[in-house]
Each structure stands twice: as structure tokens, then as C-alpha cells.
């Protein structure tokens, strides 16, 4: 059975780059798999977040965001990583399969070690917990951004090493990188990222959305001059929110000469058209934390059944039955 699984780290405000680059493609992908599991990687967040109130809020923000954007919790198991404690038992078993050299080479650890003095063991063993997240549910495909590809490859290595040592018990996952997804530009033309402070928050109210769109960097061409759509971040974003016919119309307006303010107005219109109903849904979901808890608990319950089965196989294989 083809099973897709991904983890969502609850850190920071969600932005248009996350929406177009991660949320929409993952929700679309779930439709093509017999089984899908998407979970909130709250224990992974603990490697960097040390404010309980912030973490708690971000978990609900993320849950409400994915549901508002169309994740169907009946089709896709949606749960908190921390609600299935079985993952830690598998983490230990996989840690015993993980050569230190492999973890030394993990990009995320290397980056953290390069920039700060206090690297904790959680950051170091991050890929092992991530491997357990994946392997516990027999996942075959793991949709992730390019930055997480190596971690999925580590999960694959650990599953294969286990199988060589103890017999064919675990499913070795593959990263599913969607090469078509482009990098969404931020207000300053660099990649939209919370670390660059150039984001358009996904749930910005309409006036703020409009204000931010108006701030997107453009060149200094005068209004009447023909403009190159391929070199325009505004056009790039417009295309992702507009119908194909509308995109062709805007292309013609670029060729004829369009003022940047008008182009931005057109972009705001299509963004607001798509986001307004999602924003309303988000607000309603976010206001009902008990409702979110119920959805996540139900997902965890279903996920736990699979987790128990995998651990039974693992314990038997290693001689701890
Ligand atoms: P940030 O760069 O703001 O910290 P994250 O690293 O938390 O964003 O990214 C979460 C998900 O959103 C990842 O799957 C990542 O690939 C995707 N993503 C983030 N920014 C962009 C962007 N500008 N364009 C496309 N995808 C993005
Ligand atoms: N490490 C991932 C990130 O930083 C989140 C994550 C945790 C994950 N466990 C996972 C992703 C399992 C895919 C599969 O974005």
C-alpha cells in the first residue's frame, strides 16, 4: 500500500510561501494515496522553542490552518506527534542502528553546531525521531521541502540497516520532492521566509494584505513602458492565484504597459478572493480549541493502532517480545 506521511513543525507565523509551497501541494498529494498521515511535530519544536504559551498557541494555529486550507481529517490521519508515545520506543531502537558519523553529517545539526555553542542532544538526534515518525507508520512517500530531503534519506538508511540486521520488518521510505514547486518570493524579492522578515502572513486581514502587496519590490520602469512578466514577482504570484484566462489577460496588460500600482491591485484582488473564505474558516476553527483537540485526538487514536502493530513486529525481531 502506498502511504504518504509528513510532519509539520509548529514554529512561527504561517505565510504565503508555506501555503503555496507546502500546504496546498501536501493536501493535493493526499488525494492520490490510499492512506495519508499528516501530523504536528510538536516534540521536534521543543529543540528550539522554550515558551510553553507560544508552543501551545502555535500548535492550534497550525492545526486550524491546515484544516482551513482543506485537509480532510476523515481521509488523512491528523494528529499530534506527542499523542502517540510509541514513537519514542521506536526512536530508541533506531538510535541503536544510527552510526554517529551519519548523524554528524546531518545538515540541520551541522548548521546549528556552526552557529551556536549550546547544541543539545535533541538537535543531534532530531533525524532519529524523524525516522521513527515515518517508519512507525510504514510510510512509503514523505513529501518535504528540499531542506528535509537528507533527513528522509537517513530514515531510509536506518530502516534498511534494521532490515539487514533483523530481517525484512520495516518499510524504507522515499522523499517525495515536488520539483515543480517554485520558491515563492517575499516582499524584497528574496525567498519568502520568516527568517528574512519579508513575509505576507497567510491570515493577514484584508487591509494588511493589501498594504503588504503594495510593498512588494518592483523596478523603476514608468507605467507606460512594456514589462516582462517573467521578471516580475507580482506576475509570478498572480499566476498562482488567478484562473489561466486571467493570467493571459494580465500578460497582455504587461505587454501594453501597466503601472506597478495597477498590477499590485490586480494581485491583491485575486489573493483576497481565494483567501477570504479560508480566513473565515480559519477563524472559526481557531476559536474552538476543544473542537481541534477532538479532531487531533481521533487522529491519534487511529494512528496508534498502526504504531502498536509496527512495534510488535520490531520487538519480536530484536528479541524483546
Ligand atoms: P520559513 O522559511 O519561513 O522558516 P519553513 O522552513 O518553516 O519556512 O517552511 C515550512 C514549509 O514551507 C517547508 O515545506 C518549505 O519548503 C515551505 N516553504 C517555506 N517558504 C517557502 C517559499 N518561499 N516558497 C516555497 N515554499 C516555501
Ligand atoms: N523536520 C521536519 C521540518 O523541520 C518536520 C518533521 C518532523 C517531519 N517529523 C517528520 C517531516 C517526518 C516529514 C516526516 O519541517
PDB file of C-alpha atoms in Angstrom, residues 116-283:
ATOM      1  CA  UNK A 116      25.692  28.331  18.300  1.00  0.00           C
ATOM      2  CA  UNK A 117      27.530  26.891  21.232  1.00  0.00           C
ATOM      3  CA  UNK A 118      24.764  25.012  23.006  1.00  0.00           C
ATOM      4  CA  UNK A 119      23.749  22.197  20.674  1.00  0.00           C
ATOM      5  CA  UNK A 120      21.580  19.846  22.708  1.00  0.00           C
ATOM      6  CA  UNK A 121      21.186  16.117  22.158  1.00  0.00           C
ATOM      7  CA  UNK A 122      17.661  16.797  20.851  1.00  0.00           C
ATOM      8  CA  UNK A 123      19.072  18.675  17.874  1.00  0.00           C
ATOM      9  CA  UNK A 124      21.670  15.990  17.359  1.00  0.00           C
ATOM     10  CA  UNK A 125      19.183  13.114  17.409  1.00  0.00           C
ATOM     11  CA  UNK A 126      16.468  15.076  15.564  1.00  0.00           C
ATOM     12  CA  UNK A 127      16.785  12.858  12.462  1.00  0.00           C
ATOM     13  CA  UNK A 128      16.285   9.707  14.558  1.00  0.00           C
ATOM     14  CA  UNK A 129      12.975  10.933  15.976  1.00  0.00           C
ATOM     15  CA  UNK A 130      12.018  11.968  12.458  1.00  0.00           C
ATOM     16  CA  UNK A 131      12.915   8.482  11.170  1.00  0.00           C
ATOM     17  CA  UNK A 132      10.708   6.951  13.874  1.00  0.00           C
ATOM     18  CA  UNK A 133       7.846   9.336  12.910  1.00  0.00           C
ATOM     19  CA  UNK A 134       7.991   7.934   9.408  1.00  0.00           C
ATOM     20  CA  UNK A 135       8.839   4.266   9.964  1.00  0.00           C
ATOM     21  CA  UNK A 136       6.274   3.770  12.728  1.00  0.00           C
ATOM     22  CA  UNK A 137       3.505   4.100  10.139  1.00  0.00           C
ATOM     23  CA  UNK A 138       5.079   2.141   7.239  1.00  0.00           C
ATOM     24  CA  UNK A 139       5.139   5.330   5.167  1.00  0.00           C
ATOM     25  CA  UNK A 140       6.379   4.917   1.601  1.00  0.00           C
ATOM     26  CA  UNK A 141       6.415   8.571   0.472  1.00  0.00           C
ATOM     27  CA  UNK A 142       7.332  11.615   2.517  1.00  0.00           C
ATOM     28  CA  UNK A 143       6.507  14.988   0.937  1.00  0.00           C
ATOM     29  CA  UNK A 144       9.041  17.511   2.234  1.00  0.00           C
ATOM     30  CA  UNK A 145      10.876  20.619   1.125  1.00  0.00           C
ATOM     31  CA  UNK A 146      14.407  20.187  -0.230  1.00  0.00           C
ATOM     32  CA  UNK A 147      15.900  21.097   3.153  1.00  0.00           C
ATOM     33  CA  UNK A 148      14.404  17.939   4.706  1.00  0.00           C
ATOM     34  CA  UNK A 149      15.417  15.510   1.958  1.00  0.00           C
ATOM     35  CA  UNK A 150      18.552  14.371   3.744  1.00  0.00           C
ATOM     36  CA  UNK A 151      16.593  13.590   6.913  1.00  0.00           C
ATOM     37  CA  UNK A 152      14.250  11.327   4.958  1.00  0.00           C
ATOM     38  CA  UNK A 153      17.263   9.623   3.405  1.00  0.00           C
ATOM     39  CA  UNK A 154      18.601   8.994   6.903  1.00  0.00           C
ATOM     40  CA  UNK A 155      15.252   7.395   7.796  1.00  0.00           C
ATOM     41  CA  UNK A 156      15.612   5.193   4.752  1.00  0.00           C
ATOM     42  CA  UNK A 157      19.165   4.192   5.744  1.00  0.00           C
ATOM     43  CA  UNK A 158      18.064   3.308   9.271  1.00  0.00           C
ATOM     44  CA  UNK A 159      15.134   1.177   8.069  1.00  0.00           C
ATOM     45  CA  UNK A 160      17.424  -0.668   5.660  1.00  0.00           C
ATOM     46  CA  UNK A 161      20.078  -1.232   8.279  1.00  0.00           C
ATOM     47  CA  UNK A 162      17.463  -2.610  10.653  1.00  0.00           C
ATOM     48  CA  UNK A 163      16.206  -4.956   7.941  1.00  0.00           C
ATOM     49  CA  UNK A 164      19.707  -6.193   7.111  1.00  0.00           C
ATOM     50  CA  UNK A 165      20.318  -6.919  10.777  1.00  0.00           C
ATOM     51  CA  UNK A 166      16.963  -8.317  11.917  1.00  0.00           C
ATOM     52  CA  UNK A 167      15.071  -9.322   8.757  1.00  0.00           C
ATOM     53  CA  UNK A 168      12.582  -7.533   6.474  1.00  0.00           C
ATOM     54  CA  UNK A 169      10.392  -5.860   9.072  1.00  0.00           C
ATOM     55  CA  UNK A 170      10.409  -2.135   8.263  1.00  0.00           C
ATOM     56  CA  UNK A 171       9.284  -0.184   5.210  1.00  0.00           C
ATOM     57  CA  UNK A 172      12.045   2.044   3.795  1.00  0.00           C
ATOM     58  CA  UNK A 173      10.553   5.450   2.874  1.00  0.00           C
ATOM     59  CA  UNK A 174      11.410   7.710  -0.065  1.00  0.00           C
ATOM     60  CA  UNK A 175      11.406  11.511  -0.009  1.00  0.00           C
ATOM     61  CA  UNK A 176       8.768  12.987  -2.358  1.00  0.00           C
ATOM     62  CA  UNK A 177      10.171  16.288  -3.541  1.00  0.00           C
ATOM     63  CA  UNK A 178       7.925  18.191  -5.882  1.00  0.00           C
ATOM     64  CA  UNK A 179      10.395  19.755  -8.299  1.00  0.00           C
ATOM     65  CA  UNK A 180       7.682  21.894  -9.874  1.00  0.00           C
ATOM     66  CA  UNK A 181       7.104  23.922  -6.754  1.00  0.00           C
ATOM     67  CA  UNK A 182       8.908  27.158  -7.183  1.00  0.00           C
ATOM     68  CA  UNK A 183      10.320  29.231  -4.464  1.00  0.00           C
ATOM     69  CA  UNK A 184       7.791  31.898  -3.567  1.00  0.00           C
ATOM     70  CA  UNK A 185       9.400  35.348  -3.462  1.00  0.00           C
ATOM     71  CA  UNK A 186       8.945  37.599  -0.444  1.00  0.00           C
ATOM     72  CA  UNK A 187       8.376  41.360  -0.281  1.00  0.00           C
ATOM     73  CA  UNK A 188      12.040  42.091  -1.030  1.00  0.00           C
ATOM     74  CA  UNK A 189      12.443  39.592  -3.876  1.00  0.00           C
ATOM     75  CA  UNK A 190      14.385  37.054  -1.808  1.00  0.00           C
ATOM     76  CA  UNK A 191      12.757  33.720  -0.849  1.00  0.00           C
ATOM     77  CA  UNK A 192       9.780  34.416   1.402  1.00  0.00           C
ATOM     78  CA  UNK A 193      10.905  33.229   4.808  1.00  0.00           C
ATOM     79  CA  UNK A 194      10.212  34.132   8.408  1.00  0.00           C
ATOM     80  CA  UNK A 195      13.956  34.354   8.908  1.00  0.00           C
ATOM     81  CA  UNK A 196      14.144  37.204   6.350  1.00  0.00           C
ATOM     82  CA  UNK A 197      11.248  39.187   7.768  1.00  0.00           C
ATOM     83  CA  UNK A 198       9.804  39.575   4.261  1.00  0.00           C
ATOM     84  CA  UNK A 199       6.639  37.535   4.576  1.00  0.00           C
ATOM     85  CA  UNK A 200       2.992  38.035   3.763  1.00  0.00           C
ATOM     86  CA  UNK A 201       1.230  36.270   6.658  1.00  0.00           C
ATOM     87  CA  UNK A 202      -1.342  33.812   5.369  1.00  0.00           C
ATOM     88  CA  UNK A 203      -4.053  35.122   7.687  1.00  0.00           C
ATOM     89  CA  UNK A 204      -3.367  38.850   7.380  1.00  0.00           C
ATOM     90  CA  UNK A 205      -6.715  40.720   7.415  1.00  0.00           C
ATOM     91  CA  UNK A 206      -7.659  42.247   4.036  1.00  0.00           C
ATOM     92  CA  UNK A 207      -6.320  45.786   4.726  1.00  0.00           C
ATOM     93  CA  UNK A 208      -2.963  44.433   5.880  1.00  0.00           C
ATOM     94  CA  UNK A 209      -2.809  42.021   2.948  1.00  0.00           C
ATOM     95  CA  UNK A 210      -3.391  44.949   0.604  1.00  0.00           C
ATOM     96  CA  UNK A 211      -0.781  47.085   2.341  1.00  0.00           C
ATOM     97  CA  UNK A 212       1.830  44.305   2.100  1.00  0.00           C
ATOM     98  CA  UNK A 213       1.078  43.571  -1.560  1.00  0.00           C
ATOM     99  CA  UNK A 214       1.605  47.266  -2.286  1.00  0.00           C
ATOM    100  CA  UNK A 215       5.042  46.971  -0.651  1.00  0.00           C
ATOM    101  CA  UNK A 216       6.333  44.202  -2.962  1.00  0.00           C
ATOM    102  CA  UNK A 217       9.560  45.407  -4.525  1.00  0.00           C
ATOM    103  CA  UNK A 218       9.437  46.366  -8.208  1.00  0.00           C
ATOM    104  CA  UNK A 219      11.827  48.041 -10.628  1.00  0.00           C
ATOM    105  CA  UNK A 220      11.585  51.718 -11.547  1.00  0.00           C
ATOM    106  CA  UNK A 221      10.046  51.332 -15.025  1.00  0.00           C
ATOM    107  CA  UNK A 222       7.460  54.046 -15.719  1.00  0.00           C
ATOM    108  CA  UNK A 223       3.799  52.952 -16.077  1.00  0.00           C
ATOM    109  CA  UNK A 224       3.537  53.155 -19.858  1.00  0.00           C
ATOM    110  CA  UNK A 225       6.610  51.026 -20.590  1.00  0.00           C
ATOM    111  CA  UNK A 226       6.018  47.366 -21.623  1.00  0.00           C
ATOM    112  CA  UNK A 227       7.031  44.981 -18.830  1.00  0.00           C
ATOM    113  CA  UNK A 228       8.464  41.482 -18.693  1.00  0.00           C
ATOM    114  CA  UNK A 229       6.108  39.124 -16.809  1.00  0.00           C
ATOM    115  CA  UNK A 230       8.892  36.549 -16.381  1.00  0.00           C
ATOM    116  CA  UNK A 231      10.944  39.030 -14.369  1.00  0.00           C
ATOM    117  CA  UNK A 232       8.066  40.162 -12.163  1.00  0.00           C
ATOM    118  CA  UNK A 233       7.360  38.732  -8.704  1.00  0.00           C
ATOM    119  CA  UNK A 234       3.883  40.251  -8.884  1.00  0.00           C
ATOM    120  CA  UNK A 235       3.114  38.324 -12.057  1.00  0.00           C
ATOM    121  CA  UNK A 236       4.597  35.162 -10.571  1.00  0.00           C
ATOM    122  CA  UNK A 237       2.283  35.374  -7.563  1.00  0.00           C
ATOM    123  CA  UNK A 238      -0.714  36.450  -9.642  1.00  0.00           C
ATOM    124  CA  UNK A 239      -0.451  33.304 -11.728  1.00  0.00           C
ATOM    125  CA  UNK A 240      -0.686  31.133  -8.640  1.00  0.00           C
ATOM    126  CA  UNK A 241      -3.967  32.711  -7.536  1.00  0.00           C
ATOM    127  CA  UNK A 242      -5.690  33.536 -10.850  1.00  0.00           C
ATOM    128  CA  UNK A 243      -7.524  31.465 -13.440  1.00  0.00           C
ATOM    129  CA  UNK A 244      -5.470  30.723 -16.614  1.00  0.00           C
ATOM    130  CA  UNK A 245      -7.561  33.181 -18.681  1.00  0.00           C
ATOM    131  CA  UNK A 246      -6.942  35.942 -16.159  1.00  0.00           C
ATOM    132  CA  UNK A 247      -3.212  35.268 -16.270  1.00  0.00           C
ATOM    133  CA  UNK A 248      -3.211  35.684 -20.054  1.00  0.00           C
ATOM    134  CA  UNK A 249      -5.108  38.962 -19.696  1.00  0.00           C
ATOM    135  CA  UNK A 250      -2.557  40.281 -17.252  1.00  0.00           C
ATOM    136  CA  UNK A 251       0.248  39.158 -19.560  1.00  0.00           C
ATOM    137  CA  UNK A 252      -1.321  41.287 -22.316  1.00  0.00           C
ATOM    138  CA  UNK A 253      -1.559  44.256 -19.946  1.00  0.00           C
ATOM    139  CA  UNK A 254       2.135  43.848 -19.112  1.00  0.00           C
ATOM    140  CA  UNK A 255       2.971  43.909 -22.835  1.00  0.00           C
ATOM    141  CA  UNK A 256       0.866  47.030 -23.339  1.00  0.00           C
ATOM    142  CA  UNK A 257       2.409  48.793 -20.347  1.00  0.00           C
ATOM    143  CA  UNK A 258       0.867  48.594 -16.879  1.00  0.00           C
ATOM    144  CA  UNK A 259       1.617  50.699 -13.814  1.00  0.00           C
ATOM    145  CA  UNK A 260       3.035  48.718 -10.912  1.00  0.00           C
ATOM    146  CA  UNK A 261       0.276  50.031  -8.645  1.00  0.00           C
ATOM    147  CA  UNK A 262      -2.349  48.591 -11.006  1.00  0.00           C
ATOM    148  CA  UNK A 263      -0.535  45.267 -11.233  1.00  0.00           C
ATOM    149  CA  UNK A 264      -0.451  45.093  -7.440  1.00  0.00           C
ATOM    150  CA  UNK A 265      -4.143  45.959  -7.232  1.00  0.00           C
ATOM    151  CA  UNK A 266      -4.878  43.054  -9.605  1.00  0.00           C
ATOM    152  CA  UNK A 267      -2.754  40.737  -7.451  1.00  0.00           C
ATOM    153  CA  UNK A 268      -4.467  41.811  -4.238  1.00  0.00           C
ATOM    154  CA  UNK A 269      -7.881  41.169  -5.822  1.00  0.00           C
ATOM    155  CA  UNK A 270      -7.151  37.546  -6.753  1.00  0.00           C
ATOM    156  CA  UNK A 271      -5.390  36.819  -3.464  1.00  0.00           C
ATOM    157  CA  UNK A 272      -8.224  38.217  -1.395  1.00  0.00           C
ATOM    158  CA  UNK A 273     -10.756  36.295  -3.489  1.00  0.00           C
ATOM    159  CA  UNK A 274      -9.028  32.995  -2.648  1.00  0.00           C
ATOM    160  CA  UNK A 275      -8.013  33.740   0.931  1.00  0.00           C
ATOM    161  CA  UNK A 276     -11.103  35.495   2.337  1.00  0.00           C
ATOM    162  CA  UNK A 277     -13.243  32.340   2.675  1.00  0.00           C
ATOM    163  CA  UNK A 278     -10.282  30.344   4.052  1.00  0.00           C
ATOM    164  CA  UNK A 279      -9.615  33.109   6.584  1.00  0.00           C
ATOM    165  CA  UNK A 280     -13.203  32.913   7.844  1.00  0.00           C
ATOM    166  CA  UNK A 281     -12.934  29.146   8.189  1.00  0.00           C
ATOM    167  CA  UNK A 282      -9.614  29.561   9.985  1.00  0.00           C
ATOM    168  CA  UNK A 283     -11.095  31.995  12.486  1.00  0.00           C
TER     169      UNK A 283
END
